[in-house]
Amino acid sequence: WDFQARYSPGGRTIAFISDRGGADNLWVMNADGGSPRPVSKEKEHLVDNPSWSPDGEFIVANKDFTSTRSIPAGEIWLFSLGGGEGLPLVERPGGKNDQKNIAEPAFSPDGRYVYFSQDVTSSPTWQYNKDSTGQIFVIKRLDRSTGEVEAVAGGPGGAIRPVPSRDGRSLAFVRRTPAFTSALYVKDLKSGREVAIYDRLDRDLQETDGSQGNTPAFAWTPDGGSIVFWSG
């Protein structure tokens, strides 16, 4: 079970998630598929949704924690290719009994910010039958220089899967529509203007626990003029 492959900034290494060690963990391999090696070695908490730091020395991912139910709560962790157990960047706001998801981390191009999606519905208990056209998830970002966290996108339909543009000026993300489909949006981070550029994506997973991500990952093209997105 190998999935969620991500090329390193230099293109020589691929980060991916694999259960070959007994649980879903973060691995890296050469771009040709050779020399696979583990970065995380979790036995209890699953790791997924990797994203590279701009310098290619670190990978940010979310780690899942379960408490009194099988519904996992997420935290954002930083892993070094040099070894170690990882460092928590964003912890569960409700503590060890929290059941709410934090996932889909992504570095800004300058490495200062880590964007992520967070379930902000009331109470630390995960609930069924949430209103997906209201607000379940919002996108936040951690300022690594100050430790402050701020909301960046949300509102009706929520906001998930943040992907900063290569120049850091825009943020692509996904939002649920009143027609119960999902739409790809781009937000100008300076002006705050949001534009829907495609509104016929497969329905996202905001009503679920979304432990492996709420919608498929996507990426900006190298010239920053287009976005590549998978849709079934």
PDB file of C-alpha atoms in Angstrom:
ATOM      1  CA  TRP A   1       0.000   0.000   0.000  1.00  0.00           C
ATOM      2  CA  ASP A   2       2.008   2.918  -1.369  1.00  0.00           C
ATOM      3  CA  PHE A   3       0.335   6.254  -2.101  1.00  0.00           C
ATOM      4  CA  GLN A   4       0.460  10.064  -1.808  1.00  0.00           C
ATOM      5  CA  ALA A   5       3.717  10.424  -3.749  1.00  0.00           C
ATOM      6  CA  ARG A   6       5.343  13.889  -3.658  1.00  0.00           C
ATOM      7  CA  TYR A   7       8.436  14.966  -5.580  1.00  0.00           C
ATOM      8  CA  SER A   8      11.090  16.861  -3.641  1.00  0.00           C
ATOM      9  CA  PRO A   9      11.824  20.455  -4.748  1.00  0.00           C
ATOM     10  CA  GLY A  10      14.916  19.268  -6.646  1.00  0.00           C
ATOM     11  CA  GLY A  11      13.062  16.365  -8.251  1.00  0.00           C
ATOM     12  CA  ARG A  12      15.580  13.748  -7.121  1.00  0.00           C
ATOM     13  CA  THR A  13      13.574  12.223  -4.269  1.00  0.00           C
ATOM     14  CA  ILE A  14       9.961  11.155  -3.778  1.00  0.00           C
ATOM     15  CA  ALA A  15       8.190  11.175  -0.438  1.00  0.00           C
ATOM     16  CA  PHE A  16       5.302   8.746  -0.093  1.00  0.00           C
ATOM     17  CA  ILE A  17       3.152   6.912   2.433  1.00  0.00           C
ATOM     18  CA  SER A  18       3.544   3.155   2.792  1.00  0.00           C
ATOM     19  CA  ASP A  19       2.368   0.427   5.147  1.00  0.00           C
ATOM     20  CA  ARG A  20       5.315  -1.847   4.281  1.00  0.00           C
ATOM     21  CA  GLY A  21       6.626  -1.443   7.846  1.00  0.00           C
ATOM     22  CA  GLY A  22       3.326  -2.528   9.408  1.00  0.00           C
ATOM     23  CA  ALA A  23       1.530   0.847   9.600  1.00  0.00           C
ATOM     24  CA  ASP A  24       1.088   3.885   7.375  1.00  0.00           C
ATOM     25  CA  ASN A  25       4.348   5.816   7.651  1.00  0.00           C
ATOM     26  CA  LEU A  26       6.347   8.408   5.779  1.00  0.00           C
ATOM     27  CA  TRP A  27       8.971   7.004   3.396  1.00  0.00           C
ATOM     28  CA  VAL A  28      11.300   8.471   0.773  1.00  0.00           C
ATOM     29  CA  MET A  29      12.909   6.901  -2.281  1.00  0.00           C
ATOM     30  CA  ASN A  30      15.016   7.980  -5.216  1.00  0.00           C
ATOM     31  CA  ALA A  31      13.105   9.410  -8.168  1.00  0.00           C
ATOM     32  CA  ASP A  32      13.716   6.174 -10.109  1.00  0.00           C
ATOM     33  CA  GLY A  33      12.078   4.174  -7.303  1.00  0.00           C
ATOM     34  CA  GLY A  34      15.311   2.895  -5.803  1.00  0.00           C
ATOM     35  CA  SER A  35      16.540   2.913  -2.194  1.00  0.00           C
ATOM     36  CA  PRO A  36      13.211   3.249  -0.319  1.00  0.00           C
ATOM     37  CA  ARG A  37      13.768   4.172   3.327  1.00  0.00           C
ATOM     38  CA  PRO A  38      11.500   5.129   6.224  1.00  0.00           C
ATOM     39  CA  VAL A  39      11.387   8.630   7.684  1.00  0.00           C
ATOM     40  CA  SER A  40       8.774   7.967  10.374  1.00  0.00           C
ATOM     41  CA  LYS A  41       8.467   4.696  12.270  1.00  0.00           C
ATOM     42  CA  GLU A  42       5.100   4.972  13.984  1.00  0.00           C
ATOM     43  CA  LYS A  43       3.462   1.794  15.281  1.00  0.00           C
ATOM     44  CA  GLU A  44       0.293   3.308  16.727  1.00  0.00           C
ATOM     45  CA  HIS A  45      -0.293   6.679  15.012  1.00  0.00           C
ATOM     46  CA  LEU A  46      -0.702   6.766  11.228  1.00  0.00           C
ATOM     47  CA  VAL A  47       1.141   9.382   9.161  1.00  0.00           C
ATOM     48  CA  ASP A  48      -0.085  10.778   5.844  1.00  0.00           C
ATOM     49  CA  ASN A  49      -0.347  13.809   3.535  1.00  0.00           C
ATOM     50  CA  PRO A  50       3.374  14.626   3.146  1.00  0.00           C
ATOM     51  CA  SER A  51       4.618  17.980   1.859  1.00  0.00           C
ATOM     52  CA  TRP A  52       8.241  19.057   1.336  1.00  0.00           C
ATOM     53  CA  SER A  53       9.944  22.087   2.814  1.00  0.00           C
ATOM     54  CA  PRO A  54      11.375  24.422   0.134  1.00  0.00           C
ATOM     55  CA  ASP A  55      14.948  23.382   0.975  1.00  0.00           C
ATOM     56  CA  GLY A  56      14.125  19.689   0.655  1.00  0.00           C
ATOM     57  CA  GLU A  57      15.493  18.916   4.122  1.00  0.00           C
ATOM     58  CA  PHE A  58      12.177  18.410   5.929  1.00  0.00           C
ATOM     59  CA  ILE A  59       8.738  16.958   5.288  1.00  0.00           C
ATOM     60  CA  VAL A  60       5.584  18.126   7.008  1.00  0.00           C
ATOM     61  CA  ALA A  61       2.724  15.636   7.400  1.00  0.00           C
ATOM     62  CA  ASN A  62      -0.249  14.972   9.601  1.00  0.00           C
ATOM     63  CA  LYS A  63      -0.246  12.322  12.300  1.00  0.00           C
ATOM     64  CA  ASP A  64      -3.506  10.666  13.355  1.00  0.00           C
ATOM     65  CA  PHE A  65      -4.428  10.003  16.977  1.00  0.00           C
ATOM     66  CA  THR A  66      -7.401   7.987  18.239  1.00  0.00           C
ATOM     67  CA  SER A  67      -8.934   8.266  21.690  1.00  0.00           C
ATOM     68  CA  THR A  68     -12.266   6.785  22.815  1.00  0.00           C
ATOM     69  CA  ARG A  69     -13.480   6.179  19.234  1.00  0.00           C
ATOM     70  CA  SER A  70     -11.930   4.963  16.012  1.00  0.00           C
ATOM     71  CA  ILE A  71     -12.323   8.474  14.559  1.00  0.00           C
ATOM     72  CA  PRO A  72      -8.787   9.909  14.416  1.00  0.00           C
ATOM     73  CA  ALA A  73      -7.822  13.446  15.329  1.00  0.00           C
ATOM     74  CA  GLY A  74      -4.947  15.026  13.460  1.00  0.00           C
ATOM     75  CA  GLU A  75      -1.816  16.965  14.328  1.00  0.00           C
ATOM     76  CA  ILE A  76       0.728  18.570  12.001  1.00  0.00           C
ATOM     77  CA  TRP A  77       4.267  17.217  12.460  1.00  0.00           C
ATOM     78  CA  LEU A  78       7.638  18.117  10.975  1.00  0.00           C
ATOM     79  CA  PHE A  79      10.019  15.294  10.048  1.00  0.00           C
ATOM     80  CA  SER A  80      13.703  15.625   9.218  1.00  0.00           C
ATOM     81  CA  LEU A  81      15.380  13.502   6.556  1.00  0.00           C
ATOM     82  CA  GLY A  82      18.323  13.382   8.955  1.00  0.00           C
ATOM     83  CA  GLY A  83      16.393  11.244  11.435  1.00  0.00           C
ATOM     84  CA  GLY A  84      14.557  11.664  14.706  1.00  0.00           C
ATOM     85  CA  GLU A  85      10.979  11.122  15.817  1.00  0.00           C
ATOM     86  CA  GLY A  86       9.556  14.345  14.419  1.00  0.00           C
ATOM     87  CA  LEU A  87       8.391  17.603  15.951  1.00  0.00           C
ATOM     88  CA  PRO A  88       4.742  18.653  16.498  1.00  0.00           C
ATOM     89  CA  LEU A  89       3.912  21.986  14.851  1.00  0.00           C
ATOM     90  CA  VAL A  90       0.131  22.122  15.406  1.00  0.00           C
ATOM     91  CA  GLU A  91      -1.307  19.997  18.208  1.00  0.00           C
ATOM     92  CA  ARG A  92      -4.885  18.886  18.865  1.00  0.00           C
ATOM     93  CA  PRO A  93      -6.738  21.852  20.381  1.00  0.00           C
ATOM     94  CA  GLY A  94      -8.966  19.538  22.440  1.00  0.00           C
ATOM     95  CA  GLY A  95      -6.103  17.534  23.898  1.00  0.00           C
ATOM     96  CA  LYS A  96      -5.832  13.742  24.018  1.00  0.00           C
ATOM     97  CA  ASN A  97      -9.618  13.208  23.828  1.00  0.00           C
ATOM     98  CA  ASP A  98     -10.025  15.333  20.699  1.00  0.00           C
ATOM     99  CA  GLN A  99     -11.672  13.694  17.674  1.00  0.00           C
ATOM    100  CA  LYS A 100     -11.444  16.592  15.206  1.00  0.00           C
ATOM    101  CA  ASN A 101      -9.236  16.490  12.144  1.00  0.00           C
ATOM    102  CA  ILE A 102      -6.279  18.688  11.254  1.00  0.00           C
ATOM    103  CA  ALA A 103      -4.740  17.662   7.938  1.00  0.00           C
ATOM    104  CA  GLU A 104      -3.387  18.501   4.462  1.00  0.00           C
ATOM    105  CA  PRO A 105      -0.335  20.570   5.454  1.00  0.00           C
ATOM    106  CA  ALA A 106       1.650  22.528   2.873  1.00  0.00           C
ATOM    107  CA  PHE A 107       4.671  24.819   3.108  1.00  0.00           C
ATOM    108  CA  SER A 108       4.680  28.309   1.667  1.00  0.00           C
ATOM    109  CA  PRO A 109       7.430  28.772  -0.968  1.00  0.00           C
ATOM    110  CA  ASP A 110       9.586  30.794   1.432  1.00  0.00           C
ATOM    111  CA  GLY A 111       9.195  28.222   4.216  1.00  0.00           C
ATOM    112  CA  ARG A 112       7.779  30.743   6.679  1.00  0.00           C
ATOM    113  CA  TYR A 113       4.224  29.405   6.759  1.00  0.00           C
ATOM    114  CA  VAL A 114       2.640  25.976   7.001  1.00  0.00           C
ATOM    115  CA  TYR A 115      -0.925  25.926   5.695  1.00  0.00           C
ATOM    116  CA  PHE A 116      -3.377  23.242   6.830  1.00  0.00           C
ATOM    117  CA  SER A 117      -7.098  22.445   7.004  1.00  0.00           C
ATOM    118  CA  GLN A 118      -8.901  22.130  10.325  1.00  0.00           C
ATOM    119  CA  ASP A 119     -12.355  20.965  11.391  1.00  0.00           C
ATOM    120  CA  VAL A 120     -13.702  23.917  13.374  1.00  0.00           C
ATOM    121  CA  THR A 121     -17.186  22.633  14.188  1.00  0.00           C
ATOM    122  CA  SER A 122     -18.236  22.940  17.826  1.00  0.00           C
ATOM    123  CA  SER A 123     -17.078  20.527  20.567  1.00  0.00           C
ATOM    124  CA  PRO A 124     -14.092  18.151  20.402  1.00  0.00           C
ATOM    125  CA  THR A 125     -16.389  15.213  19.518  1.00  0.00           C
ATOM    126  CA  TRP A 126     -16.667  14.181  15.880  1.00  0.00           C
ATOM    127  CA  GLN A 127     -20.295  14.276  14.719  1.00  0.00           C
ATOM    128  CA  TYR A 128     -22.290  12.739  11.892  1.00  0.00           C
ATOM    129  CA  ASN A 129     -24.670  14.669   9.628  1.00  0.00           C
ATOM    130  CA  LYS A 130     -22.730  17.928   9.527  1.00  0.00           C
ATOM    131  CA  ASP A 131     -23.904  20.632   7.128  1.00  0.00           C
ATOM    132  CA  SER A 132     -21.342  20.506   4.331  1.00  0.00           C
ATOM    133  CA  THR A 133     -22.675  23.683   2.706  1.00  0.00           C
ATOM    134  CA  GLY A 134     -22.101  25.528   5.948  1.00  0.00           C
ATOM    135  CA  GLN A 135     -18.607  25.638   7.428  1.00  0.00           C
ATOM    136  CA  ILE A 136     -16.924  22.442   8.592  1.00  0.00           C
ATOM    137  CA  PHE A 137     -13.298  23.015   7.676  1.00  0.00           C
ATOM    138  CA  VAL A 138     -11.283  26.196   7.392  1.00  0.00           C
ATOM    139  CA  ILE A 139      -7.760  26.723   6.141  1.00  0.00           C
ATOM    140  CA  LYS A 140      -5.284  28.116   8.634  1.00  0.00           C
ATOM    141  CA  ARG A 141      -1.607  28.858   8.513  1.00  0.00           C
ATOM    142  CA  LEU A 142       1.132  28.640  11.116  1.00  0.00           C
ATOM    143  CA  ASP A 143       3.711  31.423  11.088  1.00  0.00           C
ATOM    144  CA  ARG A 144       6.875  29.504  11.968  1.00  0.00           C
ATOM    145  CA  SER A 145       8.705  32.715  12.875  1.00  0.00           C
ATOM    146  CA  THR A 146       6.190  33.789  15.540  1.00  0.00           C
ATOM    147  CA  GLY A 147       4.217  30.635  16.346  1.00  0.00           C
ATOM    148  CA  GLU A 148       0.947  32.406  15.579  1.00  0.00           C
ATOM    149  CA  VAL A 149      -1.896  30.651  13.749  1.00  0.00           C
ATOM    150  CA  GLU A 150      -4.468  32.545  11.671  1.00  0.00           C
ATOM    151  CA  ALA A 151      -7.452  31.562   9.535  1.00  0.00           C
ATOM    152  CA  VAL A 152      -6.959  32.194   5.820  1.00  0.00           C
ATOM    153  CA  ALA A 153     -10.063  30.794   4.082  1.00  0.00           C
ATOM    154  CA  GLY A 154     -13.436  29.448   5.183  1.00  0.00           C
ATOM    155  CA  GLY A 155     -17.078  30.477   5.189  1.00  0.00           C
ATOM    156  CA  PRO A 156     -20.007  28.692   3.475  1.00  0.00           C
ATOM    157  CA  GLY A 157     -18.793  25.442   1.930  1.00  0.00           C
ATOM    158  CA  GLY A 158     -15.672  25.426   4.079  1.00  0.00           C
ATOM    159  CA  ALA A 159     -12.124  25.338   2.739  1.00  0.00           C
ATOM    160  CA  ILE A 160      -9.751  22.357   2.399  1.00  0.00           C
ATOM    161  CA  ARG A 161      -6.528  21.211   0.702  1.00  0.00           C
ATOM    162  CA  PRO A 162      -4.463  24.434   0.671  1.00  0.00           C
ATOM    163  CA  VAL A 163      -1.853  24.658  -2.095  1.00  0.00           C
ATOM    164  CA  PRO A 164       0.175  27.907  -2.233  1.00  0.00           C
ATOM    165  CA  SER A 165       1.259  29.157  -5.636  1.00  0.00           C
ATOM    166  CA  ARG A 166       4.946  29.072  -6.527  1.00  0.00           C
ATOM    167  CA  ASP A 167       5.327  32.817  -5.990  1.00  0.00           C
ATOM    168  CA  GLY A 168       3.451  32.694  -2.679  1.00  0.00           C
ATOM    169  CA  ARG A 169       0.910  35.304  -3.763  1.00  0.00           C
ATOM    170  CA  SER A 170      -2.077  32.998  -4.238  1.00  0.00           C
ATOM    171  CA  LEU A 171      -3.631  30.030  -2.503  1.00  0.00           C
ATOM    172  CA  ALA A 172      -5.560  27.318  -4.319  1.00  0.00           C
ATOM    173  CA  PHE A 173      -8.080  25.332  -2.292  1.00  0.00           C
ATOM    174  CA  VAL A 174     -11.359  23.381  -2.530  1.00  0.00           C
ATOM    175  CA  ARG A 175     -14.798  24.437  -1.297  1.00  0.00           C
ATOM    176  CA  ARG A 176     -18.172  22.639  -1.253  1.00  0.00           C
ATOM    177  CA  THR A 177     -20.902  24.182  -3.432  1.00  0.00           C
ATOM    178  CA  PRO A 178     -24.660  24.493  -2.724  1.00  0.00           C
ATOM    179  CA  ALA A 179     -25.139  21.871  -5.481  1.00  0.00           C
ATOM    180  CA  PHE A 180     -23.163  19.383  -3.305  1.00  0.00           C
ATOM    181  CA  THR A 181     -20.237  19.262  -5.721  1.00  0.00           C
ATOM    182  CA  SER A 182     -16.841  20.736  -4.961  1.00  0.00           C
ATOM    183  CA  ALA A 183     -15.129  23.689  -6.602  1.00  0.00           C
ATOM    184  CA  LEU A 184     -11.497  24.667  -7.040  1.00  0.00           C
ATOM    185  CA  TYR A 185     -10.833  28.218  -5.843  1.00  0.00           C
ATOM    186  CA  VAL A 186      -7.865  30.549  -6.044  1.00  0.00           C
ATOM    187  CA  LYS A 187      -7.419  33.284  -3.457  1.00  0.00           C
ATOM    188  CA  ASP A 188      -5.224  36.362  -3.815  1.00  0.00           C
ATOM    189  CA  LEU A 189      -3.543  36.455  -0.410  1.00  0.00           C
ATOM    190  CA  LYS A 190      -2.927  40.210  -0.554  1.00  0.00           C
ATOM    191  CA  SER A 191      -6.362  41.451  -1.634  1.00  0.00           C
ATOM    192  CA  GLY A 192      -8.397  38.538  -0.265  1.00  0.00           C
ATOM    193  CA  ARG A 193     -10.237  38.101  -3.584  1.00  0.00           C
ATOM    194  CA  GLU A 194     -11.436  34.526  -4.217  1.00  0.00           C
ATOM    195  CA  VAL A 195     -12.312  33.145  -7.653  1.00  0.00           C
ATOM    196  CA  ALA A 196     -13.847  29.757  -8.480  1.00  0.00           C
ATOM    197  CA  ILE A 197     -11.981  28.404 -11.509  1.00  0.00           C
ATOM    198  CA  TYR A 198     -13.688  24.981 -11.759  1.00  0.00           C
ATOM    199  CA  ASP A 199     -16.907  23.891 -10.069  1.00  0.00           C
ATOM    200  CA  ARG A 200     -17.424  20.271 -11.167  1.00  0.00           C
ATOM    201  CA  LEU A 201     -14.958  18.379  -9.008  1.00  0.00           C
ATOM    202  CA  ASP A 202     -15.972  15.131  -7.362  1.00  0.00           C
ATOM    203  CA  ARG A 203     -17.578  15.716  -3.986  1.00  0.00           C
ATOM    204  CA  ASP A 204     -15.039  16.195  -1.207  1.00  0.00           C
ATOM    205  CA  LEU A 205     -15.015  14.317   2.101  1.00  0.00           C
ATOM    206  CA  GLN A 206     -15.667  17.089   4.596  1.00  0.00           C
ATOM    207  CA  GLU A 207     -18.464  15.139   6.315  1.00  0.00           C
ATOM    208  CA  THR A 208     -16.128  12.174   6.956  1.00  0.00           C
ATOM    209  CA  ASP A 209     -13.124  12.033   9.258  1.00  0.00           C
ATOM    210  CA  GLY A 210     -10.875  12.847   6.271  1.00  0.00           C
ATOM    211  CA  SER A 211      -7.859  11.295   7.970  1.00  0.00           C
ATOM    212  CA  GLN A 212      -6.058  10.735   4.654  1.00  0.00           C
ATOM    213  CA  GLY A 213      -7.132  14.083   3.238  1.00  0.00           C
ATOM    214  CA  ASN A 214     -10.479  15.573   2.316  1.00  0.00           C
ATOM    215  CA  THR A 215      -9.924  15.691  -1.434  1.00  0.00           C
ATOM    216  CA  PRO A 216      -7.208  14.532  -3.875  1.00  0.00           C
ATOM    217  CA  ALA A 217      -3.992  16.529  -3.856  1.00  0.00           C
ATOM    218  CA  PHE A 218      -3.187  18.821  -6.766  1.00  0.00           C
ATOM    219  CA  ALA A 219      -0.343  21.064  -7.874  1.00  0.00           C
ATOM    220  CA  TRP A 220       0.533  24.267  -9.697  1.00  0.00           C
ATOM    221  CA  THR A 221       2.397  23.895 -12.979  1.00  0.00           C
ATOM    222  CA  PRO A 222       6.043  25.107 -12.970  1.00  0.00           C
ATOM    223  CA  ASP A 223       5.106  28.383 -14.676  1.00  0.00           C
ATOM    224  CA  GLY A 224       2.378  29.036 -12.095  1.00  0.00           C
ATOM    225  CA  GLY A 225      -0.238  29.574 -14.791  1.00  0.00           C
ATOM    226  CA  SER A 226      -2.288  26.415 -14.352  1.00  0.00           C
ATOM    227  CA  ILE A 227      -3.328  23.832 -11.785  1.00  0.00           C
ATOM    228  CA  VAL A 228      -3.238  20.071 -12.344  1.00  0.00           C
ATOM    229  CA  PHE A 229      -6.049  18.235 -10.548  1.00  0.00           C
ATOM    230  CA  TRP A 230      -7.283  14.655 -10.703  1.00  0.00           C
ATOM    231  CA  SER A 231     -11.029  14.028 -10.938  1.00  0.00           C
ATOM    232  CA  GLY A 232     -12.697  10.647 -11.420  1.00  0.00           C
TER     233      GLY A 232
END
